PDB file of C-alpha atoms in Angstrom:
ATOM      1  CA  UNK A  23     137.351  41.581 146.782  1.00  0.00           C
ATOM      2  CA  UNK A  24     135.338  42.851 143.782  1.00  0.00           C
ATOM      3  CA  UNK A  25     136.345  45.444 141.218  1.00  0.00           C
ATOM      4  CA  UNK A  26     133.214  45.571 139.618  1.00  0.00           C
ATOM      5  CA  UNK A  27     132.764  49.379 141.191  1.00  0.00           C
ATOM      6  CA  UNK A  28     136.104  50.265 140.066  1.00  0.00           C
ATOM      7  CA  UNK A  29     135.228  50.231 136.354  1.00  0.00           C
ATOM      8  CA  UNK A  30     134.675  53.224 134.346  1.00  0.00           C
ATOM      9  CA  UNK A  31     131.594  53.930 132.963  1.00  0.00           C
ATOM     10  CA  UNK A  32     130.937  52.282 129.409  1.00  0.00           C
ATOM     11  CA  UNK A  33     131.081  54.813 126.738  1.00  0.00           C
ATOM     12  CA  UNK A  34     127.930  55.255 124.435  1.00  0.00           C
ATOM     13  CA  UNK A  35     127.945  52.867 121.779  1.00  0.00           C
ATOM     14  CA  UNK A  36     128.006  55.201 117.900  1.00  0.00           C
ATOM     15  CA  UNK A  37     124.235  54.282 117.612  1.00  0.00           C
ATOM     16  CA  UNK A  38     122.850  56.052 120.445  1.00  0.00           C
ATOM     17  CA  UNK A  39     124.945  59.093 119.706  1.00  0.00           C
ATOM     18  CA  UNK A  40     123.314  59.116 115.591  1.00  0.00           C
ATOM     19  CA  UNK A  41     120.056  58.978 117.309  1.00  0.00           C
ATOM     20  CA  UNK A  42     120.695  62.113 119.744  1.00  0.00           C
ATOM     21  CA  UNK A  43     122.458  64.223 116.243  1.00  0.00           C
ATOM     22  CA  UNK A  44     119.088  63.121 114.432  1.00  0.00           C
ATOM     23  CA  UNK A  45     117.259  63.691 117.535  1.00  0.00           C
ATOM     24  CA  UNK A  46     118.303  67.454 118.138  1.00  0.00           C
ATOM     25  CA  UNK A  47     118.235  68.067 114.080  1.00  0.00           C
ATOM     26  CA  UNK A  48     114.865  67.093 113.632  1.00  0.00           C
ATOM     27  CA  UNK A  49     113.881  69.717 116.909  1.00  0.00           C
ATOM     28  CA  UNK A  50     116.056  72.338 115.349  1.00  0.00           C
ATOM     29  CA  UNK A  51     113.685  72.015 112.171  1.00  0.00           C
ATOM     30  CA  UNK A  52     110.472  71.932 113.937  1.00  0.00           C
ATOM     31  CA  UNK A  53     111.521  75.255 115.848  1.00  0.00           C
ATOM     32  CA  UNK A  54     112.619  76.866 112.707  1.00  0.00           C
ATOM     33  CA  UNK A  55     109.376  76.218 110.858  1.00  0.00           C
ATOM     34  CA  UNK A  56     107.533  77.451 113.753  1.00  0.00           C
ATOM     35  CA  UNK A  57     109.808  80.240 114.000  1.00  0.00           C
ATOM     36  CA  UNK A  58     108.589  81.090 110.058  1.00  0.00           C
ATOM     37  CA  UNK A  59     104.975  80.808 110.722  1.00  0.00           C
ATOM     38  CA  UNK A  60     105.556  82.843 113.718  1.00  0.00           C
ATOM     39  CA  UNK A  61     107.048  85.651 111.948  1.00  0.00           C
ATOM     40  CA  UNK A  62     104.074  85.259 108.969  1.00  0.00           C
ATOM     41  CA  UNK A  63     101.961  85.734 111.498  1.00  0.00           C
ATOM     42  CA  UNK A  64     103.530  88.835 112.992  1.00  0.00           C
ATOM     43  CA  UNK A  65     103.514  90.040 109.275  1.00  0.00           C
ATOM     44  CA  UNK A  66     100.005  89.706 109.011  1.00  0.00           C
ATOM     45  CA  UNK A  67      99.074  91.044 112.438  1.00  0.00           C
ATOM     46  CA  UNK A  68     101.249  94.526 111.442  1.00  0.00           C
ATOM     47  CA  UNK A  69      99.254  94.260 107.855  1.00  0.00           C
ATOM     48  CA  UNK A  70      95.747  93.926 109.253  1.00  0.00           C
ATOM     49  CA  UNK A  71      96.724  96.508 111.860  1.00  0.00           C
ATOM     50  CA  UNK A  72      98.226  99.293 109.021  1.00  0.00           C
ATOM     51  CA  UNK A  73      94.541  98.185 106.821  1.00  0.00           C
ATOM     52  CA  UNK A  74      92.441  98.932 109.875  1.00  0.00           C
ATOM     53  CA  UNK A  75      94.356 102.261 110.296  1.00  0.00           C
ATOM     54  CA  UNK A  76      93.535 103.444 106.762  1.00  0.00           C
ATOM     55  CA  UNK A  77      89.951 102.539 106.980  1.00  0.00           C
ATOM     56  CA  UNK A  78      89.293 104.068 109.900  1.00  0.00           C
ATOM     57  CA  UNK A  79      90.847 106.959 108.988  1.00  0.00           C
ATOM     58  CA  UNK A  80      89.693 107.748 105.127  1.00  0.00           C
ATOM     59  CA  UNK A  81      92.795 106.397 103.763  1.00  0.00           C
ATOM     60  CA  UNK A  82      91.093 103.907 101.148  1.00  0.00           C
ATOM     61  CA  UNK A  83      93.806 104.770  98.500  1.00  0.00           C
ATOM     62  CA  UNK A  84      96.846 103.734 101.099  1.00  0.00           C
ATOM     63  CA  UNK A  85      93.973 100.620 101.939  1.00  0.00           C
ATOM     64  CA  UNK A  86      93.992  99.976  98.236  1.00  0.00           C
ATOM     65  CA  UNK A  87      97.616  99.841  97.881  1.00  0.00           C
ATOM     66  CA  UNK A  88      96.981  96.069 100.520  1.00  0.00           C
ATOM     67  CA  UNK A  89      94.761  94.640  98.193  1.00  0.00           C
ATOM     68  CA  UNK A  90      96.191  92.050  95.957  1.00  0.00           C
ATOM     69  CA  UNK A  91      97.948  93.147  93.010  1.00  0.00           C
ATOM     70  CA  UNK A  92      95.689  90.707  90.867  1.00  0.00           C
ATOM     71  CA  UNK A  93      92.909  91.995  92.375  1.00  0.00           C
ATOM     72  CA  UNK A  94      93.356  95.295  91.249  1.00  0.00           C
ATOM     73  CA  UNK A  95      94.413  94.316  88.068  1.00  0.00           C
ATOM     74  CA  UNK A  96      90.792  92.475  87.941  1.00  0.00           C
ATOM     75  CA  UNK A  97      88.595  94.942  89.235  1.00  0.00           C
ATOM     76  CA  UNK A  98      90.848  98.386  88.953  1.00  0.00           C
ATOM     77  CA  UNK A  99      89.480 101.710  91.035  1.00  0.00           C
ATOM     78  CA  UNK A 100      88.481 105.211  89.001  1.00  0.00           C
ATOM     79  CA  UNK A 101      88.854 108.319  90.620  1.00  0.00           C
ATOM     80  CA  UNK A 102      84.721 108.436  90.741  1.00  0.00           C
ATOM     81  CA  UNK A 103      84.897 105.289  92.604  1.00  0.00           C
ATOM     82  CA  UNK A 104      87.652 106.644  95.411  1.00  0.00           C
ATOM     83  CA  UNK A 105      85.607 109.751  95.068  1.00  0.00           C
ATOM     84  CA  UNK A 106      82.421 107.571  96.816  1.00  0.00           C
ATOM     85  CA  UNK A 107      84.270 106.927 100.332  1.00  0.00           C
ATOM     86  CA  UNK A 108      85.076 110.720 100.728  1.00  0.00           C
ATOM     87  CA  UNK A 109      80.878 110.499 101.653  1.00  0.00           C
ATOM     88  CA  UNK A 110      81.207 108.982 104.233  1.00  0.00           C
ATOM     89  CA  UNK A 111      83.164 108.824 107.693  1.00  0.00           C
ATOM     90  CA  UNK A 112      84.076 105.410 109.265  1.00  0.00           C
ATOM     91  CA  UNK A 113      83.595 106.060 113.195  1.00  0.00           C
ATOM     92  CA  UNK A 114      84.207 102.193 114.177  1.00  0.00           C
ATOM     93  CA  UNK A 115      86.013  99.443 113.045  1.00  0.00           C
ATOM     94  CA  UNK A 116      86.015  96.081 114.987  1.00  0.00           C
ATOM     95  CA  UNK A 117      87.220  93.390 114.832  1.00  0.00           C
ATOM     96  CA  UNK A 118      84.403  90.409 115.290  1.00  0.00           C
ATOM     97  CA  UNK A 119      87.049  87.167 114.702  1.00  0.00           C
ATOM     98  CA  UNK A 120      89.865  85.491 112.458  1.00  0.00           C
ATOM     99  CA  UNK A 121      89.791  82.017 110.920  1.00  0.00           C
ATOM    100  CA  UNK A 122      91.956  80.279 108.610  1.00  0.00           C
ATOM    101  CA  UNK A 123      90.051  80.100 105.142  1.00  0.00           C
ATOM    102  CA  UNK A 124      91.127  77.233 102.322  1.00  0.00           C
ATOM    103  CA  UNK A 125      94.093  77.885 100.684  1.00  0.00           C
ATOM    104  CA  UNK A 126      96.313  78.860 103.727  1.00  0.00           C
ATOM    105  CA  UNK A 127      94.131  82.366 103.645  1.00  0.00           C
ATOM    106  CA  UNK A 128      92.914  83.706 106.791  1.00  0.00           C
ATOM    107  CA  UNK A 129      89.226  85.733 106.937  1.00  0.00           C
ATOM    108  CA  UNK A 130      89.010  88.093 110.027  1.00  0.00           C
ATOM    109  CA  UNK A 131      85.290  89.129 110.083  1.00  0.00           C
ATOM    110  CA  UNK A 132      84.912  92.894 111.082  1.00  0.00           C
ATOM    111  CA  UNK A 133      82.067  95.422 112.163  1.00  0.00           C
ATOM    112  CA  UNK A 134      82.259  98.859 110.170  1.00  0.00           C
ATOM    113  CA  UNK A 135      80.262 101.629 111.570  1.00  0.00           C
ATOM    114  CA  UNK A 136      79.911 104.784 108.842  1.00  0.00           C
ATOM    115  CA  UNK A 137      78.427 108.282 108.811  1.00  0.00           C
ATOM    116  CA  UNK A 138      77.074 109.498 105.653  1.00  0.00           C
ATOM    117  CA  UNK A 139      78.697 113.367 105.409  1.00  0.00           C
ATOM    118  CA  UNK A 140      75.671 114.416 103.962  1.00  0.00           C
ATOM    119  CA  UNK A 141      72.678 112.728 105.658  1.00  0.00           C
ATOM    120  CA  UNK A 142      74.798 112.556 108.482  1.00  0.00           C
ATOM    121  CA  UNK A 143      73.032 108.845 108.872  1.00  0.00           C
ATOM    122  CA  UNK A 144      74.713 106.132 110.803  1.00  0.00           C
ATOM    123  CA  UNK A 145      74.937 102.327 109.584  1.00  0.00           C
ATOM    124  CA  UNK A 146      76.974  99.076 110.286  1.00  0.00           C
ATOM    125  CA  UNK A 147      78.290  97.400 107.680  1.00  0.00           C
ATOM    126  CA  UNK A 148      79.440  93.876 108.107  1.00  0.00           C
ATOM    127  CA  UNK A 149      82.970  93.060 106.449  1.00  0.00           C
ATOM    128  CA  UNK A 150      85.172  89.661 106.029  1.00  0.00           C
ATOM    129  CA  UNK A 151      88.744  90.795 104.769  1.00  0.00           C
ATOM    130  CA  UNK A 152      90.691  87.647 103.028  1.00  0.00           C
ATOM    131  CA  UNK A 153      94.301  87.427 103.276  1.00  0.00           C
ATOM    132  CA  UNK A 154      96.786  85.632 101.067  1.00  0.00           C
ATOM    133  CA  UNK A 155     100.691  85.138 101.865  1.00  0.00           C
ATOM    134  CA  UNK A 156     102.556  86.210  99.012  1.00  0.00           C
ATOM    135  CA  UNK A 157     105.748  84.131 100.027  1.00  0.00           C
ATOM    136  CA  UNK A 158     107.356  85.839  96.730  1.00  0.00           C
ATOM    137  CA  UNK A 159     106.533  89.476  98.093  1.00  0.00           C
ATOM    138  CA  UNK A 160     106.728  87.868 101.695  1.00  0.00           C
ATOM    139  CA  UNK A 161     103.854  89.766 102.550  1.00  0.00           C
ATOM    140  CA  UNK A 162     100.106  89.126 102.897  1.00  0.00           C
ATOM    141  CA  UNK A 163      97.688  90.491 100.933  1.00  0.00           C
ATOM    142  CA  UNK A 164      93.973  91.422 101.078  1.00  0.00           C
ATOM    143  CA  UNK A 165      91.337  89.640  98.014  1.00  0.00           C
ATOM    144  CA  UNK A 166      88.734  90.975  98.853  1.00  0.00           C
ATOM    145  CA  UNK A 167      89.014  94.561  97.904  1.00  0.00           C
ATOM    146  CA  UNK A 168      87.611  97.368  99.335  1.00  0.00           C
ATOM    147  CA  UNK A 169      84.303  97.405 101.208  1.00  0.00           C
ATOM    148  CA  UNK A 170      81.153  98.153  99.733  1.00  0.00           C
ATOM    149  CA  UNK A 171      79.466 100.617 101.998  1.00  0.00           C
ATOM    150  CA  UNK A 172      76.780 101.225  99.899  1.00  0.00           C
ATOM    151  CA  UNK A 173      75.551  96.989  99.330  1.00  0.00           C
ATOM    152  CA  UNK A 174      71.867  96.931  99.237  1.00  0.00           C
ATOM    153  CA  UNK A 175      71.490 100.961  98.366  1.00  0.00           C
TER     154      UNK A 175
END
């Protein structure tokens, strides 16, 4: 009679157990990276979201305070320039797309519709924000300033 089904299962030689440990490590680091760009992502969603707000709703000093700190430095506001968006009203804001620029940016492309508070003359005004992850700040910021409602006038 045969004891060949009596035997215990052979154990799992040390090799194949290394390649499970470097197996489950290397899927722990690809879900924690994702996790980070994930979370970057939900950063700059709540960002774009709190720069829409203020645009929309006349805030361009709390919208300036998104822009990039170098870009401000660069090109700094003066209380004439704020002073020009109090003319006019922003009654849309839309969103038209988002790509990833060079650099790790992303440009979301927008629609701007703004009344004039004095003509009381509508006009669209095409926009493409730029943002930049800070990773110092961990925040993202915007490059491209404020927009120009008044290109071409």
């Amino acid at each position: 009679m045969s004891t060949a089904h009596l035997r215990s299962p052979r154990p799992m030689s040390t090799s194949w157990w290394g390649l499970l440990a470097l197996l489950v490590l290397a899927l722990g680091v690809v879900a924690t990276a994702d996790a980070g760009k994930r979370s970057e992502r939900n950063r700059l969603d709540r960002i774009q979201y709190d720069w829409s707000a203020a645009v929309r709703w006349g805030d361009f000093e709390g919208a300036w305070n998104l822009v990039d700190p170098e870009v401000r430095k660069a090109r700094p506001m003066t209380d004439l320039d704020f002073s020009r968006y109090q003319q006019v009203q922003v009654s849309a804001y839309r969103t038209l797309g988002s790509s990833d620029g060079p650099d790790g940016t992303v440009l979301r492309e927008v629609r701007i519709e703004v009344i004039n508070r004095h003509t009381l003359s509508q006009r669209e005004v095409r926009y493409t924000e730029v943002w930049r992850y800070d990773r110092e700040a961990k925040t993202w910021w915007n490059t491209a300033g404020l927009p120009d409602f008044w290109a071409g006038q």
